[in-house]
CSV table of C-alpha atoms and ligand atoms in Angstrom, one decimal:
chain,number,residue,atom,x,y,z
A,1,UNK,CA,-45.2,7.1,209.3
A,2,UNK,CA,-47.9,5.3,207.4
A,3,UNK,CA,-48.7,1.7,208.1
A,4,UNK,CA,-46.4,0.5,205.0
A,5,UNK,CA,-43.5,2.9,206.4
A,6,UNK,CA,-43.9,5.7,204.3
A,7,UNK,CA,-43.1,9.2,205.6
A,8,UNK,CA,-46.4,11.2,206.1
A,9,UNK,CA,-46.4,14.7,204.9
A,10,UNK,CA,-48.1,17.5,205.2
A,11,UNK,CA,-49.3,19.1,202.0
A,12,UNK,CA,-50.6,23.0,201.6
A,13,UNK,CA,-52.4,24.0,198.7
A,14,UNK,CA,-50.5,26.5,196.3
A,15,UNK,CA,-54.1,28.7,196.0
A,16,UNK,CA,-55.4,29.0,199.4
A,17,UNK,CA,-52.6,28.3,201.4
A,18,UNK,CA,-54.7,25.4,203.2
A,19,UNK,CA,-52.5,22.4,204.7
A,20,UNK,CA,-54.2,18.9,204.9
A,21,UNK,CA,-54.3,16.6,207.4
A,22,UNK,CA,-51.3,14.1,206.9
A,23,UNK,CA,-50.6,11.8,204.1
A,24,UNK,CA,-47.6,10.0,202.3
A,25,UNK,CA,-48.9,11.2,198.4
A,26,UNK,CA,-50.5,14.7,197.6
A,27,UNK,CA,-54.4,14.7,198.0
A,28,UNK,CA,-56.4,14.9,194.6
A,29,UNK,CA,-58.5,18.0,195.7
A,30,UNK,CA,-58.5,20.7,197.7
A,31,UNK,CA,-62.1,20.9,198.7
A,32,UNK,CA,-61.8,25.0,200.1
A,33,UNK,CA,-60.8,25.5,196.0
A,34,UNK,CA,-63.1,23.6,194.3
A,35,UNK,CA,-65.9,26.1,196.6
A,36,UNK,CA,-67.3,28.6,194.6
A,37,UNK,CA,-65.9,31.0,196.9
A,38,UNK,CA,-62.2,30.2,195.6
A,39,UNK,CA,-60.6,28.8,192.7
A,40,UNK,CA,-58.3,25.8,191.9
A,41,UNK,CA,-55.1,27.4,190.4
A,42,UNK,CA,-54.8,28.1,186.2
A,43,UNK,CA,-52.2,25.1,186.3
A,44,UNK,CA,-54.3,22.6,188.5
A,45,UNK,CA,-54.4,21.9,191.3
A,46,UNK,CA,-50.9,22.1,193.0
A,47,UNK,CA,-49.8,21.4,196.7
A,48,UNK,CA,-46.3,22.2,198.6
A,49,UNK,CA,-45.2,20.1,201.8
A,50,UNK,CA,-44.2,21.7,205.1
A,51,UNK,CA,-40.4,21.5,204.1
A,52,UNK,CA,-40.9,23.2,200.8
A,53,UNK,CA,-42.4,26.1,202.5
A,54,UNK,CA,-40.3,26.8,205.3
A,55,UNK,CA,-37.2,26.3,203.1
A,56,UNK,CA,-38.2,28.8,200.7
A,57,UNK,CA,-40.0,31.5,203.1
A,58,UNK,CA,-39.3,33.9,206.1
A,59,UNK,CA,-42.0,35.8,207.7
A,60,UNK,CA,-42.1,40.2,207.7
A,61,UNK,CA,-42.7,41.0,211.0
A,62,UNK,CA,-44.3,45.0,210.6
A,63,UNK,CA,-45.7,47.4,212.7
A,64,UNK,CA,-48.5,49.1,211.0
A,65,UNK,CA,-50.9,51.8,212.5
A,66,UNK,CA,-49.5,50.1,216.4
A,67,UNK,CA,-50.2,46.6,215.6
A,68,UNK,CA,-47.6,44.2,214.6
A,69,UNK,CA,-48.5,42.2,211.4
A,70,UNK,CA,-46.7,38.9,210.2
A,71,UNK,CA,-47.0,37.8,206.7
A,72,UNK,CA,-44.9,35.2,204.6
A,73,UNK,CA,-42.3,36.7,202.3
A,74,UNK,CA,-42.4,35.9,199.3
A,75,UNK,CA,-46.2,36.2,199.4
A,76,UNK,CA,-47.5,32.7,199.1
A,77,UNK,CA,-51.5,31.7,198.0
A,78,UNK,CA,-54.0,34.2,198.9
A,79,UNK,CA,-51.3,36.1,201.1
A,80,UNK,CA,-53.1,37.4,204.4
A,81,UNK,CA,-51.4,38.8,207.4
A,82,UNK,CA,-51.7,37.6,210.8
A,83,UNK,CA,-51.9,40.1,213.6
A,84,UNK,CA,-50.5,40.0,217.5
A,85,UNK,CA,-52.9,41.3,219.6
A,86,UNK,CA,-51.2,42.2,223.1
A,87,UNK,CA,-53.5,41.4,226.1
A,88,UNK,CA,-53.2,41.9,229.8
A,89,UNK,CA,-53.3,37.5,229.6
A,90,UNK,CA,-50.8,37.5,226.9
A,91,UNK,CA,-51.2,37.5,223.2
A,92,UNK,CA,-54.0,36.6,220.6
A,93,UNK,CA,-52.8,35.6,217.1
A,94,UNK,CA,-55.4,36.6,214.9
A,95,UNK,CA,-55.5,34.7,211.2
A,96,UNK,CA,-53.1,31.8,210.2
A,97,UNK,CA,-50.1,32.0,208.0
A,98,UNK,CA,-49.8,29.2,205.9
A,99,UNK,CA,-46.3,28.3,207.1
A,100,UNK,CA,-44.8,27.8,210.2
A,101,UNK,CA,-41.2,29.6,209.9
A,102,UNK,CA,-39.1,30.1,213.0
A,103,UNK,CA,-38.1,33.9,212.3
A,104,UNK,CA,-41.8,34.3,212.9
A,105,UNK,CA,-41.9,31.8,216.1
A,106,UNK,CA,-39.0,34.3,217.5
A,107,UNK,CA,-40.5,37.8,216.8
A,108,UNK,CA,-44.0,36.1,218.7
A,109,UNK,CA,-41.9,34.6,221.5
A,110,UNK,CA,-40.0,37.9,221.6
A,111,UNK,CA,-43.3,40.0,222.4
A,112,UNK,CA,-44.0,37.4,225.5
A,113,UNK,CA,-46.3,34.1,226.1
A,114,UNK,CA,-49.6,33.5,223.7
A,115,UNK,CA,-52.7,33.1,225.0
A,116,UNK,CA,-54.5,32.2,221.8
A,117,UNK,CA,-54.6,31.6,217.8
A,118,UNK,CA,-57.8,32.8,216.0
A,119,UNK,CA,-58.9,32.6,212.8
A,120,UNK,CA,-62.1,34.5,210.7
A,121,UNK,CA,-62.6,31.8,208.3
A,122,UNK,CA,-61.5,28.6,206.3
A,123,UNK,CA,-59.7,30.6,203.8
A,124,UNK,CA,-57.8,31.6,206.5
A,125,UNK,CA,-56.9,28.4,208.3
A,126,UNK,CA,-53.6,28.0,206.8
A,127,UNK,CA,-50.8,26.0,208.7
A,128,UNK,CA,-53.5,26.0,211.9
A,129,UNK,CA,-52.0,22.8,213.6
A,130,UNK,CA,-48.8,23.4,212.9
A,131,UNK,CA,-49.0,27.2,214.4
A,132,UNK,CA,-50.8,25.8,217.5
A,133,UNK,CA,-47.8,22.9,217.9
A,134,UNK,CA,-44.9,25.6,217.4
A,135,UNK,CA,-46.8,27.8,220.4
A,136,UNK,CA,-47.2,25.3,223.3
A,137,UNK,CA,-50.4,23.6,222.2
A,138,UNK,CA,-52.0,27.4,221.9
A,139,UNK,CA,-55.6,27.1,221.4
A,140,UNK,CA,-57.0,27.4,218.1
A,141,UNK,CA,-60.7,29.1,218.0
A,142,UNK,CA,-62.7,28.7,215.1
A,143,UNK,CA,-66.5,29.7,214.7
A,144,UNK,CA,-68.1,25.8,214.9
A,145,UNK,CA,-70.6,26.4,211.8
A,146,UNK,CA,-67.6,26.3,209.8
A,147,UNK,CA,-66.2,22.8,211.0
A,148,UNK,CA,-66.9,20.9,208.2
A,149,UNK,CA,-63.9,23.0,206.5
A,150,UNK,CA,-61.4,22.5,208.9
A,151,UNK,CA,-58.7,20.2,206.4
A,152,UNK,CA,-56.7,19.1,209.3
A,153,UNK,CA,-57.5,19.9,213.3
A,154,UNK,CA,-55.5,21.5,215.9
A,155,UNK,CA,-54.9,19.0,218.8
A,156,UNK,CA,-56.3,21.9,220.6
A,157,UNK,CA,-58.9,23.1,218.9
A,158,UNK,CA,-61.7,25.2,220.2
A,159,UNK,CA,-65.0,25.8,218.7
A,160,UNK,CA,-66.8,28.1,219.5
A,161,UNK,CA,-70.7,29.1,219.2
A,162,UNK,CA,-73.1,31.7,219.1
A,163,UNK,CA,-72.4,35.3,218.1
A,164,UNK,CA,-69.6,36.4,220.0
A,165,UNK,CA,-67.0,35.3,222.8
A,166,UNK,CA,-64.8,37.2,225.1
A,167,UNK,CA,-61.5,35.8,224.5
A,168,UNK,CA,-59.2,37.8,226.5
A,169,UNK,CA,-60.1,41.3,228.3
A,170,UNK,CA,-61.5,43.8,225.7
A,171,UNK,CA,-60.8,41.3,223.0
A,172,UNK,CA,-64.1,39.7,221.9
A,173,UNK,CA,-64.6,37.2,218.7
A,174,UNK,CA,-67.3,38.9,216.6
A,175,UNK,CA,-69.8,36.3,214.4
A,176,UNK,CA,-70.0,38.4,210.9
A,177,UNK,CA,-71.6,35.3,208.7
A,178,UNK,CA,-72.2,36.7,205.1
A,179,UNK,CA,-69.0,35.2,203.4
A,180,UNK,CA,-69.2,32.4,205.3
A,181,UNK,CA,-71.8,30.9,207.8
A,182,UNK,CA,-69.2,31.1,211.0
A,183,UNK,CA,-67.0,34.4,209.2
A,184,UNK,CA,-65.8,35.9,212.8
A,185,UNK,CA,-63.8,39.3,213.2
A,186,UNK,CA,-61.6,40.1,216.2
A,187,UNK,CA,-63.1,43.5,217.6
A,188,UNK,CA,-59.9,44.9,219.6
A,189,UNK,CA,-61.9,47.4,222.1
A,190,UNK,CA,-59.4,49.6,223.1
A,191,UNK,CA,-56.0,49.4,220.5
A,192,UNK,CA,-54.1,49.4,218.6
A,193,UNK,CA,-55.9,53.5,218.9
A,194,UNK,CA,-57.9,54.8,221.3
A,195,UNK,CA,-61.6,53.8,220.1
A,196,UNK,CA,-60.8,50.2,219.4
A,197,UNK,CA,-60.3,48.4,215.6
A,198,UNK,CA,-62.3,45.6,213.5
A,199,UNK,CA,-60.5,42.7,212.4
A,200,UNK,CA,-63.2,41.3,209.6
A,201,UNK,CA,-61.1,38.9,208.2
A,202,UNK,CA,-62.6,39.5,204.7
A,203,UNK,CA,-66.5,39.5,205.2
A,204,UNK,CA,-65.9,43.4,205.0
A,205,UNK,CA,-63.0,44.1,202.4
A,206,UNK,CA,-61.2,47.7,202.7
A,207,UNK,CA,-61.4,48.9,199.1
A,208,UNK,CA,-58.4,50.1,197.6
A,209,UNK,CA,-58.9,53.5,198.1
A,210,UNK,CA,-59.0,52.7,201.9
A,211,UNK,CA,-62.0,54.8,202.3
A,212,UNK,CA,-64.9,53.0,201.0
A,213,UNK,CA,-65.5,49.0,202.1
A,214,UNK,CA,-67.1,46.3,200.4
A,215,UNK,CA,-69.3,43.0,201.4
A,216,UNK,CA,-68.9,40.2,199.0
A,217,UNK,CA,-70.1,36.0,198.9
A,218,UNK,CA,-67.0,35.7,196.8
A,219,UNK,CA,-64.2,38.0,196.2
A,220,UNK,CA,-62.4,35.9,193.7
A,221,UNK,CA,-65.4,35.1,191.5
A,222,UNK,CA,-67.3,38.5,191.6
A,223,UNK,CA,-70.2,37.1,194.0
A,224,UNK,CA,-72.2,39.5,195.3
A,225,UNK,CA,-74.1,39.7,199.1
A,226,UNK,CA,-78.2,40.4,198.2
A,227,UNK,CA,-79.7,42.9,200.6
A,228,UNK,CA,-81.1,40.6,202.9
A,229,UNK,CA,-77.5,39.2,203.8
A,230,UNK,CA,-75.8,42.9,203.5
A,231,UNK,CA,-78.2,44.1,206.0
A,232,UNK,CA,-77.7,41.4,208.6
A,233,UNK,CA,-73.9,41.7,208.0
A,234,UNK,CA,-74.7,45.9,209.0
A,235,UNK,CA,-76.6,44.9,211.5
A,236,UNK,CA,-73.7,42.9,213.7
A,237,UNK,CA,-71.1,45.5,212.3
A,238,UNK,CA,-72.8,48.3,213.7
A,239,UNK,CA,-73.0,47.2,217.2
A,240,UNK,CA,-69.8,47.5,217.7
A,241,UNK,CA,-68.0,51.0,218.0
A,242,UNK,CA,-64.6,51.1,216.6
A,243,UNK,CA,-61.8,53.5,215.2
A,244,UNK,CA,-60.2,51.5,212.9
A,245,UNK,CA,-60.9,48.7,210.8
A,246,UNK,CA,-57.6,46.2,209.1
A,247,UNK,CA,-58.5,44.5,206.7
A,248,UNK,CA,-57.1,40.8,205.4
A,249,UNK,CA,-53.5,41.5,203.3
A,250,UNK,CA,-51.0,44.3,203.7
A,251,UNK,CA,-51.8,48.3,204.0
A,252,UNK,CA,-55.6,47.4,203.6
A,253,UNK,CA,-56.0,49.4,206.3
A,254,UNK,CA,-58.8,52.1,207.1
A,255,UNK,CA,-57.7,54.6,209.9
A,256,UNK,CA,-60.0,57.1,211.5
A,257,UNK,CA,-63.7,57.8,211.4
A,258,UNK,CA,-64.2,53.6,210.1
A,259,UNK,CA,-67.1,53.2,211.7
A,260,UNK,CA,-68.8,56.3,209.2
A,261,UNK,CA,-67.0,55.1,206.5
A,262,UNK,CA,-68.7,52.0,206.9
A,263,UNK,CA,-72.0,53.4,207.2
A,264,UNK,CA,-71.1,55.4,203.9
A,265,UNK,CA,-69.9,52.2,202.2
A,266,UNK,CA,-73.0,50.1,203.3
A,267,UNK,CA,-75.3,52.9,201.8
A,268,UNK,CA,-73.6,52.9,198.7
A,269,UNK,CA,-73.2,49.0,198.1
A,270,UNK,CA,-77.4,48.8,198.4
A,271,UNK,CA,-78.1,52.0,196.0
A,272,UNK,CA,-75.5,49.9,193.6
A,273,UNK,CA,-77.5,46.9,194.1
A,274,UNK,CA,-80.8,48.8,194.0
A,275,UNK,CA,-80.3,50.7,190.9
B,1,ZN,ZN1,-56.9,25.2,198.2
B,2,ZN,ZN1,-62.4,34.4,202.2
């Protein structure tokens, strides 16, 4: 309750799927939209509370290529999928939904305890409090050059520094920068396939032929990486060895051979940029 008695509630933006700390009236802004990296919605800026969202969503629980994936239905703001990553210390959620529903809190419970929530990037953080509050005060790890995003913090959140961070056994956090300064994937070493997966958030978006990849500042606003940051974004990418590569939103999935693939798609981005 606010000091006057008002209910506080928690509002989550209609574009990016963001929920702020807290208040009794809608905020004015949602400062992850007005970034050049996203957009405030055609209508204005528009916010749903906690009740709205869970009233009026259920989450798909799939399993695609031997991971499961969670992802609000009907799709809801920039519509990512959240991944259960099953490790010998119990599970890592990796991304943030932007609603807490309890058909989802069941299917994670159902596949045993949860070690940890993880998230790529702000456009990602979604519901993060919330999700950390519905799983036993579950850590939530976000790369720290990207705090001044955070729109409401965990109770437990967790910080974290540097370029990378064994979080459970062969499951490391991955510092990818480029779209953002703290952009992180979740390099699985040894599943869902043998040869491990990348989980790049979207600092390396699987193109809709699945075959190719490309690196983008911003993917909603057609901004482009220059060579200098493509090349540092290759540069961590390529020393790690993986199979597979799953991208942010549903079937954006490239099986087999990625890591080739990627080396193909990183040549071909800097002959585009070159030409
Ligand atoms: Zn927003
Ligand atoms: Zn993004």
């Amino acid at each position: 309750m606010a000091a006057n008695g008002s209910p506080l509630k928690a509002w989550t933006c209609e574009a990016c799927g963001v929920q702020q700390t807290p208040s009794v009236t809608f905020p004015p802004r949602c400062p992850i939209c007005e970034d050049e990296r996203q957009y405030v919605g055609w209508s204005g800026q528009r916010w749903q509370t906690r009740e709205m969202l869970t009233n009026s969503h259920r989450t798909q629980v799939e399993e695609t290529h031997g991971v499961t994936t969670l992802v609000l239905e009907p799709a809801f703001a920039i519509n990512q999928r959240a991944f259960l990553i099953p490790t010998d210390e119990g599970q890592i959620v990796w991304e943030c939904l932007a609603a807490v529903t309890s058909d989802a809190v069941a299917a994670i419970r159902a596949r045993g305890p949860v070690k940890a929530i993880a998230i790529s990037h702000p456009h990602f953080y979604g519901a993060m409090a919330d999700w950390g509050e519905a799983l036993d005060g579950a850590p939530v790890y976000v790369h720290a050059a990207d705090e001044a995003w955070l729109q409401r913090r965990p109770a437990h959140l967790r910080l974290w520094e540097g370029d990378q961070l064994n979080l459970a056994p062969n499951v490391d956090l991955v510092r990818l920068g480029s779209h953002f300064d703290g952009s992180a994937g979740l390099w699985w070493k040894t599943g869902p396939r043998r040869g491990g997966a990348l989980f790049p958030g979207d600092a390396v978006q699987v193109s809709s032929d699945r075959r190719f990849a490309s690196f983008m500042y911003s993917y909603p606003n057609h901004l482009p990486l220059g060579p200098k940051a493509l090349m540092e974004l290759r540069r961590r990418v390529e020393a790690m060895s993986f199979e597979d590569v799953f991208g942010f939103n549903t079937g954006r999935d490239m099986i087999g051979d990625a890591q080739a693939k990627l080396a193909a798609s990183f040549d071909r981005y800097l002959r585009a940029v070159a030409a």
